[in-house]
Amino acid sequence: MIETSSSLLELGGPVVLVLLGISVAALAVILAKAFQFSSARVGRHGQVRRAVAQWRTGERNKAAQNLLKDRSLSAALVRNAMDAIQLLDRQSLSSQERDIREERLREEISARAADRLFGLASWLRALDLITQISPLLGLFGTVLGMIETFQTLQDSGAAANPATLAGGIWVALLTTACGLAVAIPVSVAVTWFETRLEKERVAIEVLLTGVFTAGSGSMSDPASSTA
């Protein structure tokens, strides 16, 4: 296998070497993003949805407590919103003043969510760039190889060997194949990350809307009334 890789590098020239470096960098970014998404528990909203359902039925203290052990991004944002709303509930505010503060709170939480999601989206543009330039680099290598092949054919004159021409062409096409081999899996990874990120954005928006539209805390919380 090592000999095959060495022969590919020798046949493909510097373009294949560049594509190899790009592929290593892309793999490192993909692994880092996968770890980041796993650490943020992207897509795992079961416990948060249950907590929001409890919140909307009036079990506010219990709902907030149930999110303490959840380390997901959505849980952290929803818990921040719940804690802030409970703090508003303890203050004697007019209806108008409460609405103003709650709207500011909602904007603040939304901005925080956008900032966290932006962090999750980091380096995806770089991966997208790799999917675009890898085939172009491969094509560039093919063009260079074809130029070299036809120059050799011209120098050979009437004694040109068709087998030599065919060999030069397949070697030139090797760089295009390498470019596509890099671009295709990276493109799949980018699509997967972007899809998960969009689903996470929608889920967070729905969960936060559920918290903010649950009404004021004037309804009795069973968890607090039994204390």
Coordinates of N, CA and C in Angstrom, one line a residue:
M1 N 0.8 -1.2 0.0 CA 0.0 0.0 0.0 C 0.9 1.3 0.0
I2 N 2.0 1.2 0.8 CA 2.9 2.3 0.8 C 3.5 2.6 -0.6
E3 N 3.9 1.4 -1.2 CA 4.5 1.5 -2.6 C 3.5 2.1 -3.5
T4 N 2.2 1.8 -3.4 CA 1.2 2.3 -4.3 C 1.0 3.8 -4.1
S5 N 1.0 4.2 -2.8 CA 0.9 5.7 -2.5 C 2.1 6.4 -3.1
S6 N 3.3 5.8 -2.9 CA 4.5 6.5 -3.4 C 4.4 6.6 -5.0
S7 N 3.9 5.6 -5.6 CA 3.8 5.6 -7.1 C 2.8 6.7 -7.5
L8 N 1.7 6.8 -6.8 CA 0.7 7.8 -7.1 C 1.3 9.2 -7.0
L9 N 2.1 9.4 -6.0 CA 2.7 10.7 -5.8 C 3.7 11.0 -6.9
E10 N 4.4 10.0 -7.3 CA 5.4 10.1 -8.3 C 4.8 10.4 -9.7
L11 N 3.7 9.7 -10.0 CA 3.0 9.9 -11.2 C 2.3 11.2 -11.3
G12 N 1.6 11.5 -10.2 CA 0.7 12.7 -10.2 C 1.5 14.0 -10.1
G13 N 2.7 13.9 -9.5 CA 3.5 15.1 -9.4 C 3.0 16.0 -8.2
P14 N 3.4 17.3 -8.3 CA 3.1 18.2 -7.2 C 1.6 18.4 -6.9
V15 N 0.8 18.3 -8.0 CA -0.6 18.5 -7.7 C -1.2 17.5 -6.8
V16 N -0.8 16.2 -7.0 CA -1.3 15.1 -6.1 C -0.8 15.4 -4.7
L17 N 0.5 15.8 -4.6 CA 1.0 16.1 -3.3 C 0.2 17.2 -2.6
V18 N -0.2 18.3 -3.3 CA -1.0 19.3 -2.7 C -2.4 18.8 -2.3
L19 N -3.0 17.9 -3.2 CA -4.3 17.3 -2.8 C -4.2 16.4 -1.6
L20 N -3.0 15.8 -1.5 CA -2.8 14.9 -0.3 C -2.8 15.8 1.0
G21 N -2.1 16.9 0.9 CA -2.0 17.8 2.1 C -3.4 18.4 2.4
I22 N -4.2 18.7 1.4 CA -5.5 19.2 1.6 C -6.4 18.2 2.2
S23 N -6.3 16.9 1.7 CA -7.1 15.9 2.3 C -6.8 15.6 3.8
V24 N -5.5 15.7 4.2 CA -5.2 15.6 5.6 C -5.8 16.7 6.4
A25 N -5.7 17.9 5.9 CA -6.2 19.1 6.6 C -7.7 18.9 6.7
A26 N -8.4 18.5 5.7 CA -9.9 18.3 5.7 C -10.3 17.3 6.7
L27 N -9.5 16.2 6.7 CA -9.8 15.1 7.7 C -9.7 15.6 9.1
A28 N -8.7 16.4 9.4 CA -8.5 16.9 10.7 C -9.6 17.9 11.1
V29 N -10.1 18.7 10.2 CA -11.2 19.6 10.5 C -12.5 18.8 10.7
I30 N -12.7 17.8 9.9 CA -13.9 17.0 10.1 C -14.0 16.3 11.4
L31 N -12.9 15.7 11.8 CA -12.8 15.1 13.1 C -13.0 16.1 14.3
A32 N -12.4 17.3 14.1 CA -12.6 18.3 15.2 C -14.0 18.8 15.3
K33 N -14.7 18.9 14.1 CA -16.1 19.4 14.1 C -17.0 18.3 14.7
A34 N -16.7 17.0 14.3 CA -17.5 15.9 14.9 C -17.4 15.9 16.4
F35 N -16.2 16.1 16.9 CA -16.0 16.2 18.4 C -16.7 17.4 19.0
Q36 N -16.7 18.5 18.3 CA -17.4 19.7 18.8 C -18.9 19.5 18.8
F37 N -19.4 18.9 17.8 CA -20.9 18.7 17.7 C -21.3 17.7 18.8
S38 N -20.4 16.7 19.0 CA -20.7 15.7 20.0 C -20.7 16.3 21.4
S39 N -19.7 17.2 21.7 CA -19.6 17.8 23.0 C -20.8 18.7 23.3
A40 N -21.3 19.4 22.2 CA -22.5 20.3 22.4 C -23.8 19.5 22.3
R41 N -23.7 18.2 22.1 CA -24.9 17.3 22.1 C -25.9 17.8 21.1
V42 N -25.4 18.2 19.9 CA -26.2 18.7 18.9 C -27.2 17.6 18.4
G43 N -28.5 18.0 18.4 CA -29.5 17.1 17.9 C -30.2 16.3 19.0
R44 N -29.7 16.4 20.3 CA -30.2 15.7 21.4 C -31.1 16.6 22.3
H45 N -32.4 16.5 22.0 CA -33.3 17.5 22.6 C -34.4 16.9 23.5
G46 N -34.3 15.6 23.7 CA -35.4 14.9 24.4 C -35.7 15.4 25.8
Q47 N -34.6 15.5 26.6 CA -34.8 16.0 28.0 C -35.2 17.5 28.0
V48 N -34.7 18.3 27.0 CA -35.0 19.7 27.0 C -36.5 19.9 26.6
R49 N -37.0 19.0 25.7 CA -38.4 19.1 25.3 C -39.3 18.8 26.5
R50 N -38.9 17.8 27.3 CA -39.7 17.4 28.4 C -39.7 18.5 29.5
A51 N -38.5 19.2 29.6 CA -38.5 20.3 30.6 C -39.3 21.5 30.1
V52 N -39.4 21.7 28.9 CA -40.2 22.8 28.4 C -41.7 22.5 28.5
A53 N -42.0 21.2 28.3 CA -43.4 20.8 28.6 C -43.8 21.0 30.0
Q54 N -42.9 20.6 30.9 CA -43.2 20.9 32.4 C -43.3 22.4 32.7
W55 N -42.4 23.1 32.0 CA -42.5 24.6 32.2 C -43.8 25.2 31.8
R56 N -44.3 24.7 30.7 CA -45.6 25.2 30.2 C -46.8 24.8 31.0
T57 N -46.7 23.7 31.8 CA -47.8 23.3 32.7 C -47.7 23.9 34.0
G58 N -46.6 24.7 34.3 CA -46.5 25.4 35.6 C -45.5 24.8 36.5
E59 N -44.9 23.7 36.2 CA -43.9 23.1 37.0 C -42.5 23.8 36.7
R60 N -42.4 25.0 37.0 CA -41.2 25.8 36.6 C -39.9 25.4 37.3
N61 N -40.0 25.3 38.6 CA -38.8 25.0 39.4 C -38.3 23.6 39.0
K62 N -39.2 22.6 38.8 CA -38.9 21.3 38.4 C -38.3 21.2 37.0
A63 N -38.9 22.0 36.1 CA -38.3 22.1 34.8 C -36.9 22.6 34.7
A64 N -36.6 23.6 35.5 CA -35.3 24.2 35.5 C -34.3 23.3 36.1
Q65 N -34.7 22.6 37.2 CA -33.8 21.6 37.9 C -33.5 20.4 37.0
N66 N -34.4 20.0 36.2 CA -34.2 18.8 35.3 C -33.2 19.1 34.2
L67 N -32.8 20.4 34.0 CA -31.8 20.7 33.0 C -30.4 20.9 33.5
L68 N -30.3 20.7 34.8 CA -29.0 21.0 35.4 C -27.9 20.0 34.9
K69 N -28.3 18.7 34.7 CA -27.3 17.7 34.3 C -27.2 17.6 32.8
D70 N -28.0 18.3 32.1 CA -28.0 18.2 30.6 C -26.9 19.2 30.1
R71 N -25.9 18.7 29.4 CA -24.8 19.5 29.0 C -24.9 20.0 27.5
S72 N -26.1 19.8 27.0 CA -26.3 20.2 25.6 C -26.4 21.7 25.4
L73 N -26.2 22.2 24.2 CA -26.3 23.6 23.9 C -27.7 24.1 24.1
S74 N -28.7 23.3 23.6 CA -30.1 23.7 23.8 C -30.5 23.8 25.2
A75 N -30.0 22.9 26.0 CA -30.3 22.9 27.5 C -29.8 24.1 28.2
A76 N -28.5 24.5 27.8 CA -27.9 25.6 28.5 C -28.7 26.9 28.1
L77 N -29.1 27.1 26.9 CA -29.8 28.3 26.5 C -31.2 28.3 27.1
V78 N -31.9 27.2 27.1 CA -33.3 27.1 27.7 C -33.2 27.3 29.2
R79 N -32.2 26.8 29.8 CA -32.0 27.0 31.3 C -31.8 28.4 31.6
N80 N -30.9 29.1 30.8 CA -30.7 30.5 31.0 C -32.0 31.4 30.9
A81 N -32.8 31.0 29.9 CA -34.1 31.7 29.7 C -35.0 31.4 30.9
M82 N -35.1 30.2 31.4 CA -35.9 29.9 32.5 C -35.5 30.6 33.8
D83 N -34.2 30.6 34.0 CA -33.7 31.3 35.2 C -34.0 32.8 35.2
A84 N -33.8 33.4 34.0 CA -34.1 34.8 33.9 C -35.6 35.2 34.0
I85 N -36.4 34.3 33.5 CA -37.9 34.6 33.6 C -38.3 34.4 35.1
Q86 N -37.8 33.4 35.8 CA -38.1 33.2 37.2 C -37.6 34.4 38.0
L87 N -36.5 35.0 37.6 CA -36.1 36.2 38.3 C -37.0 37.4 38.1
L88 N -37.6 37.5 36.9 CA -38.6 38.5 36.6 C -39.9 38.2 37.4
D89 N -40.2 37.0 37.6 CA -41.4 36.6 38.3 C -41.3 37.1 39.7
R90 N -40.1 37.2 40.3 CA -40.0 37.5 41.7 C -40.0 39.1 41.9
Q91 N -40.0 39.8 40.8 CA -40.0 41.3 40.9 C -41.4 41.8 40.7
S92 N -41.7 42.9 41.4 CA -43.0 43.6 41.3 C -42.9 44.5 40.1
L93 N -43.4 44.1 39.0 CA -43.3 44.9 37.8 C -44.7 45.1 37.2
S94 N -44.9 46.3 36.6 CA -46.1 46.5 35.8 C -46.1 45.6 34.6
S95 N -47.3 45.4 34.0 CA -47.4 44.5 32.8 C -46.6 45.1 31.7
Q96 N -46.6 46.4 31.5 CA -45.8 47.0 30.4 C -44.3 46.9 30.6
E97 N -43.9 47.1 31.9 CA -42.5 47.0 32.2 C -42.0 45.6 32.0
R98 N -42.8 44.6 32.5 CA -42.4 43.2 32.3 C -42.3 42.8 30.9
D99 N -43.2 43.3 30.1 CA -43.2 43.0 28.6 C -41.9 43.5 28.0
I100 N -41.5 44.7 28.4 CA -40.3 45.3 27.8 C -39.1 44.5 28.2
R101 N -39.0 44.2 29.5 CA -37.8 43.4 30.0 C -37.8 42.0 29.4
E102 N -39.0 41.4 29.3 CA -39.0 40.1 28.7 C -38.6 40.1 27.2
E103 N -39.0 41.1 26.5 CA -38.6 41.2 25.1 C -37.1 41.4 25.0
R104 N -36.5 42.2 25.9 CA -35.0 42.4 25.9 C -34.3 41.1 26.2
L105 N -34.9 40.4 27.2 CA -34.3 39.1 27.6 C -34.4 38.1 26.4
R106 N -35.5 38.1 25.7 CA -35.6 37.2 24.5 C -34.6 37.6 23.5
E107 N -34.3 38.9 23.2 CA -33.3 39.3 22.3 C -31.9 38.9 22.7
E108 N -31.7 39.0 24.0 CA -30.4 38.6 24.5 C -30.1 37.1 24.4
I109 N -31.1 36.3 24.7 CA -31.0 34.9 24.6 C -30.8 34.5 23.2
S110 N -31.6 35.1 22.3 CA -31.5 34.8 20.9 C -30.1 35.1 20.3
A111 N -29.6 36.3 20.8 CA -28.2 36.7 20.4 C -27.2 35.7 20.9
R112 N -27.4 35.2 22.1 CA -26.4 34.2 22.6 C -26.5 32.9 21.9
A113 N -27.7 32.5 21.5 CA -27.9 31.3 20.7 C -27.2 31.4 19.3
A114 N -27.4 32.6 18.7 CA -26.8 32.9 17.4 C -25.3 32.8 17.5
D115 N -24.7 33.3 18.6 CA -23.3 33.3 18.8 C -22.8 31.9 18.9
R116 N -23.5 31.1 19.7 CA -23.1 29.7 19.9 C -23.2 28.9 18.6
L117 N -24.2 29.1 17.9 CA -24.4 28.4 16.6 C -23.4 28.8 15.6
F118 N -23.0 30.1 15.6 CA -21.9 30.6 14.8 C -20.6 29.9 15.1
G119 N -20.4 29.7 16.4 CA -19.2 28.9 16.7 C -19.2 27.5 16.2
L120 N -20.4 26.9 16.2 CA -20.5 25.5 15.7 C -20.3 25.5 14.1
A121 N -20.6 26.6 13.5 CA -20.5 26.7 12.0 C -19.0 27.1 11.6
S122 N -18.1 27.3 12.5 CA -16.8 27.7 12.2 C -16.1 26.6 11.4
W123 N -15.3 26.9 10.4 CA -14.5 26.0 9.6 C -15.3 25.3 8.6
L124 N -16.6 25.4 8.6 CA -17.4 24.8 7.6 C -17.2 25.4 6.2
R125 N -17.0 26.7 6.2 CA -16.6 27.4 5.0 C -15.3 26.9 4.4
A126 N -14.4 26.6 5.3 CA -13.1 26.1 4.8 C -13.3 24.7 4.1
L127 N -14.1 23.9 4.7 CA -14.4 22.6 4.1 C -15.1 22.8 2.8
D128 N -16.0 23.7 2.8 CA -16.8 24.0 1.5 C -15.8 24.5 0.4
L129 N -14.8 25.3 0.8 CA -13.8 25.7 -0.1 C -13.0 24.5 -0.7
I130 N -12.7 23.6 0.2 CA -12.0 22.4 -0.3 C -12.8 21.6 -1.3
T131 N -14.1 21.5 -1.1 CA -14.9 20.8 -2.1 C -14.9 21.5 -3.4
Q132 N -14.7 22.8 -3.4 CA -14.7 23.5 -4.7 C -13.3 23.5 -5.4
I133 N -12.3 23.6 -4.6 CA -10.9 23.8 -5.3 C -10.3 22.4 -5.6
S134 N -10.7 21.4 -4.9 CA -10.0 20.1 -5.1 C -10.2 19.6 -6.5
P135 N -11.5 19.6 -7.1 CA -11.7 19.2 -8.5 C -10.9 20.1 -9.4
L136 N -10.9 21.4 -9.1 CA -10.2 22.3 -10.0 C -8.7 22.1 -10.0
L137 N -8.1 21.8 -8.8 CA -6.7 21.4 -8.8 C -6.5 20.1 -9.6
G138 N -7.4 19.2 -9.4 CA -7.2 17.9 -10.2 C -7.3 18.2 -11.7
L139 N -8.2 19.0 -12.1 CA -8.3 19.4 -13.5 C -7.1 20.1 -14.0
F140 N -6.6 21.0 -13.1 CA -5.3 21.7 -13.5 C -4.2 20.8 -13.7
G141 N -4.1 19.8 -12.8 CA -3.0 18.8 -13.0 C -3.2 18.0 -14.3
T142 N -4.4 17.7 -14.6 CA -4.7 17.0 -15.9 C -4.3 17.8 -17.1
V143 N -4.6 19.1 -17.1 CA -4.3 19.9 -18.2 C -2.7 20.0 -18.3
L144 N -2.0 20.2 -17.2 CA -0.6 20.2 -17.3 C 0.0 18.9 -17.8
G145 N -0.6 17.8 -17.4 CA -0.2 16.5 -17.9 C -0.4 16.3 -19.4
M146 N -1.6 16.7 -19.8 CA -1.9 16.6 -21.2 C -1.0 17.4 -22.1
I147 N -0.6 18.6 -21.6 CA 0.3 19.5 -22.3 C 1.7 18.8 -22.4
E148 N 2.1 18.2 -21.3 CA 3.4 17.5 -21.4 C 3.4 16.3 -22.3
T149 N 2.2 15.6 -22.3 CA 2.1 14.4 -23.1 C 2.2 14.8 -24.6
F150 N 1.4 15.8 -25.0 CA 1.4 16.2 -26.4 C 2.7 16.8 -26.8
Q151 N 3.4 17.4 -25.9 CA 4.8 17.9 -26.2 C 5.7 16.8 -26.5
T152 N 5.6 15.7 -25.7 CA 6.4 14.5 -26.0 C 6.1 13.9 -27.3
L153 N 4.7 13.9 -27.6 CA 4.3 13.3 -28.9 C 4.8 14.1 -30.0
Q154 N 4.9 15.4 -29.9 CA 5.4 16.2 -31.0 C 6.9 16.0 -31.2
D155 N 7.6 15.9 -30.1 CA 9.0 15.7 -30.2 C 9.4 14.3 -30.8
S156 N 8.4 13.3 -30.6 CA 8.7 12.0 -31.2 C 8.5 12.0 -32.7
G157 N 7.7 12.9 -33.2 CA 7.4 13.0 -34.7 C 6.7 11.8 -35.2
A158 N 7.2 11.3 -36.3 CA 6.6 10.1 -37.0 C 6.8 8.8 -36.2
A159 N 7.7 8.8 -35.3 CA 8.0 7.6 -34.5 C 7.2 7.5 -33.2
A160 N 6.1 8.3 -33.1 CA 5.3 8.4 -31.9 C 4.7 7.0 -31.7
N161 N 4.7 6.6 -30.4 CA 4.1 5.4 -30.0 C 2.7 5.6 -29.4
P162 N 1.6 5.0 -29.9 CA 0.3 5.3 -29.4 C 0.2 4.8 -27.9
A163 N 0.9 3.8 -27.6 CA 0.9 3.3 -26.2 C 1.5 4.4 -25.2
T164 N 2.5 5.1 -25.7 CA 3.1 6.1 -24.9 C 2.1 7.3 -24.7
L165 N 1.3 7.6 -25.8 CA 0.3 8.6 -25.7 C -0.8 8.2 -24.7
A166 N -1.3 6.9 -24.8 CA -2.3 6.5 -23.9 C -1.8 6.5 -22.4
G167 N -0.6 6.1 -22.2 CA 0.0 6.1 -20.9 C 0.1 7.5 -20.3
G168 N 0.5 8.5 -21.1 CA 0.5 9.8 -20.7 C -0.8 10.4 -20.3
I169 N -1.8 10.0 -21.1 CA -3.2 10.5 -20.8 C -3.7 10.0 -19.5
W170 N -3.6 8.7 -19.3 CA -4.1 8.2 -18.0 C -3.4 8.7 -16.8
V171 N -2.1 9.0 -17.0 CA -1.4 9.6 -15.8 C -1.9 11.0 -15.6
A172 N -2.2 11.7 -16.7 CA -2.7 13.1 -16.6 C -4.1 13.1 -15.9
L173 N -4.9 12.1 -16.2 CA -6.3 12.0 -15.7 C -6.2 11.6 -14.2
L174 N -5.1 11.1 -13.7 CA -5.0 10.6 -12.4 C -5.2 11.8 -11.4
T175 N -4.8 13.0 -11.7 CA -4.9 14.1 -10.8 C -6.4 14.5 -10.7
T176 N -7.1 14.4 -11.8 CA -8.6 14.7 -11.7 C -9.3 13.7 -10.8
A177 N -8.9 12.4 -10.9 CA -9.5 11.4 -10.0 C -9.2 11.7 -8.6
C178 N -7.9 12.1 -8.3 CA -7.5 12.4 -6.9 C -8.3 13.6 -6.4
G179 N -8.5 14.6 -7.2 CA -9.3 15.8 -6.8 C -10.7 15.4 -6.5
L180 N -11.3 14.6 -7.3 CA -12.7 14.1 -7.0 C -12.7 13.3 -5.7
A181 N -11.7 12.5 -5.5 CA -11.7 11.6 -4.4 C -11.6 12.4 -3.1
V182 N -11.0 13.6 -3.2 CA -10.9 14.5 -2.0 C -12.3 15.2 -1.8
A183 N -12.8 15.7 -2.9 CA -14.0 16.6 -2.9 C -15.2 15.9 -2.5
I184 N -15.5 14.7 -3.0 CA -16.7 14.0 -2.7 C -17.0 13.7 -1.2
P185 N -16.1 13.0 -0.5 CA -16.4 12.8 0.9 C -16.4 14.1 1.7
V186 N -15.6 15.1 1.4 CA -15.7 16.3 2.1 C -17.0 17.0 1.9
S187 N -17.5 17.0 0.7 CA -18.8 17.5 0.4 C -19.9 16.9 1.2
V188 N -19.9 15.5 1.3 CA -20.8 14.8 2.1 C -20.8 15.2 3.6
A189 N -19.6 15.4 4.1 CA -19.4 15.8 5.5 C -19.9 17.2 5.7
V190 N -19.7 18.1 4.8 CA -20.2 19.5 4.9 C -21.7 19.5 4.9
T191 N -22.3 18.8 4.0 CA -23.8 18.7 4.0 C -24.3 18.1 5.3
W192 N -23.7 17.1 5.8 CA -24.2 16.5 7.1 C -24.1 17.5 8.2
F193 N -23.0 18.2 8.3 CA -22.8 19.2 9.4 C -23.8 20.4 9.2
E194 N -24.0 20.9 8.0 CA -24.9 22.0 7.8 C -26.3 21.6 8.1
T195 N -26.7 20.3 7.8 CA -28.0 19.9 8.0 C -28.3 19.8 9.5
R196 N -27.3 19.2 10.3 CA -27.4 19.1 11.7 C -27.5 20.5 12.4
L197 N -26.7 21.4 11.8 CA -26.7 22.7 12.4 C -28.0 23.5 12.1
E198 N -28.6 23.3 11.0 CA -29.9 23.9 10.7 C -31.0 23.3 11.5
K199 N -31.0 22.0 11.7 CA -32.0 21.4 12.6 C -31.8 21.9 14.1
E200 N -30.6 22.1 14.5 CA -30.3 22.6 15.8 C -30.8 24.0 16.0
R201 N -30.6 24.8 15.0 CA -31.1 26.2 15.0 C -32.6 26.2 15.1
V202 N -33.3 25.4 14.3 CA -34.8 25.4 14.4 C -35.3 24.9 15.7
A203 N -34.6 23.8 16.2 CA -35.0 23.2 17.5 C -34.9 24.2 18.7
I204 N -33.7 25.0 18.7 CA -33.5 26.0 19.7 C -34.6 27.1 19.7
E205 N -34.9 27.5 18.5 CA -35.9 28.6 18.3 C -37.2 28.1 18.8
V206 N -37.6 26.9 18.5 CA -38.9 26.3 18.9 C -38.9 26.2 20.4
L207 N -37.8 25.7 21.0 CA -37.8 25.5 22.5 C -37.8 26.8 23.2
L208 N -37.1 27.8 22.8 CA -37.1 29.1 23.4 C -38.5 29.8 23.3
T209 N -39.1 29.6 22.1 CA -40.5 30.2 21.9 C -41.4 29.5 22.9
G210 N -41.2 28.2 23.2 CA -42.1 27.5 24.1 C -41.9 28.1 25.5
V211 N -40.7 28.5 25.9 CA -40.4 29.0 27.2 C -41.0 30.4 27.3
F212 N -40.8 31.3 26.3 CA -41.2 32.7 26.5 C -42.8 32.8 26.3
T213 N -43.4 31.9 25.6 CA -44.9 32.1 25.4 C -45.7 31.3 26.4
A214 N -45.1 30.8 27.5 CA -45.8 30.0 28.4 C -46.6 30.8 29.4
G215 N -46.5 32.2 29.3 CA -47.3 33.0 30.2 C -46.5 33.4 31.4
S216 N -47.0 34.2 32.3 CA -46.3 34.7 33.5 C -46.3 33.6 34.5
G217 N -45.4 33.8 35.5 CA -45.3 32.8 36.6 C -46.3 33.0 37.7
S218 N -47.4 33.6 37.4 CA -48.4 33.8 38.4 C -49.1 32.5 38.8
M219 N -49.1 31.6 37.8 CA -49.7 30.3 38.1 C -48.9 29.6 39.1
S220 N -49.5 28.8 39.9 CA -48.8 28.1 41.0 C -47.9 27.0 40.5
D221 N -46.7 27.0 41.0 CA -45.7 25.9 40.6 C -45.9 24.8 41.6
P222 N -46.3 23.6 41.3 CA -46.5 22.5 42.2 C -45.2 22.2 43.0
A223 N -44.1 22.4 42.4 CA -42.8 22.1 43.1 C -42.6 23.0 44.2
S224 N -43.0 24.3 44.0 CA -42.7 25.3 45.1 C -43.9 25.3 46.1
S225 N -45.1 25.0 45.7 CA -46.2 25.1 46.6 C -46.1 24.0 47.6
T226 N -45.5 22.9 47.3 CA -45.4 21.8 48.2 C -44.2 21.9 49.2
A227 N -43.3 22.9 48.9 CA -42.1 23.0 49.7 C -42.5 23.5 51.1

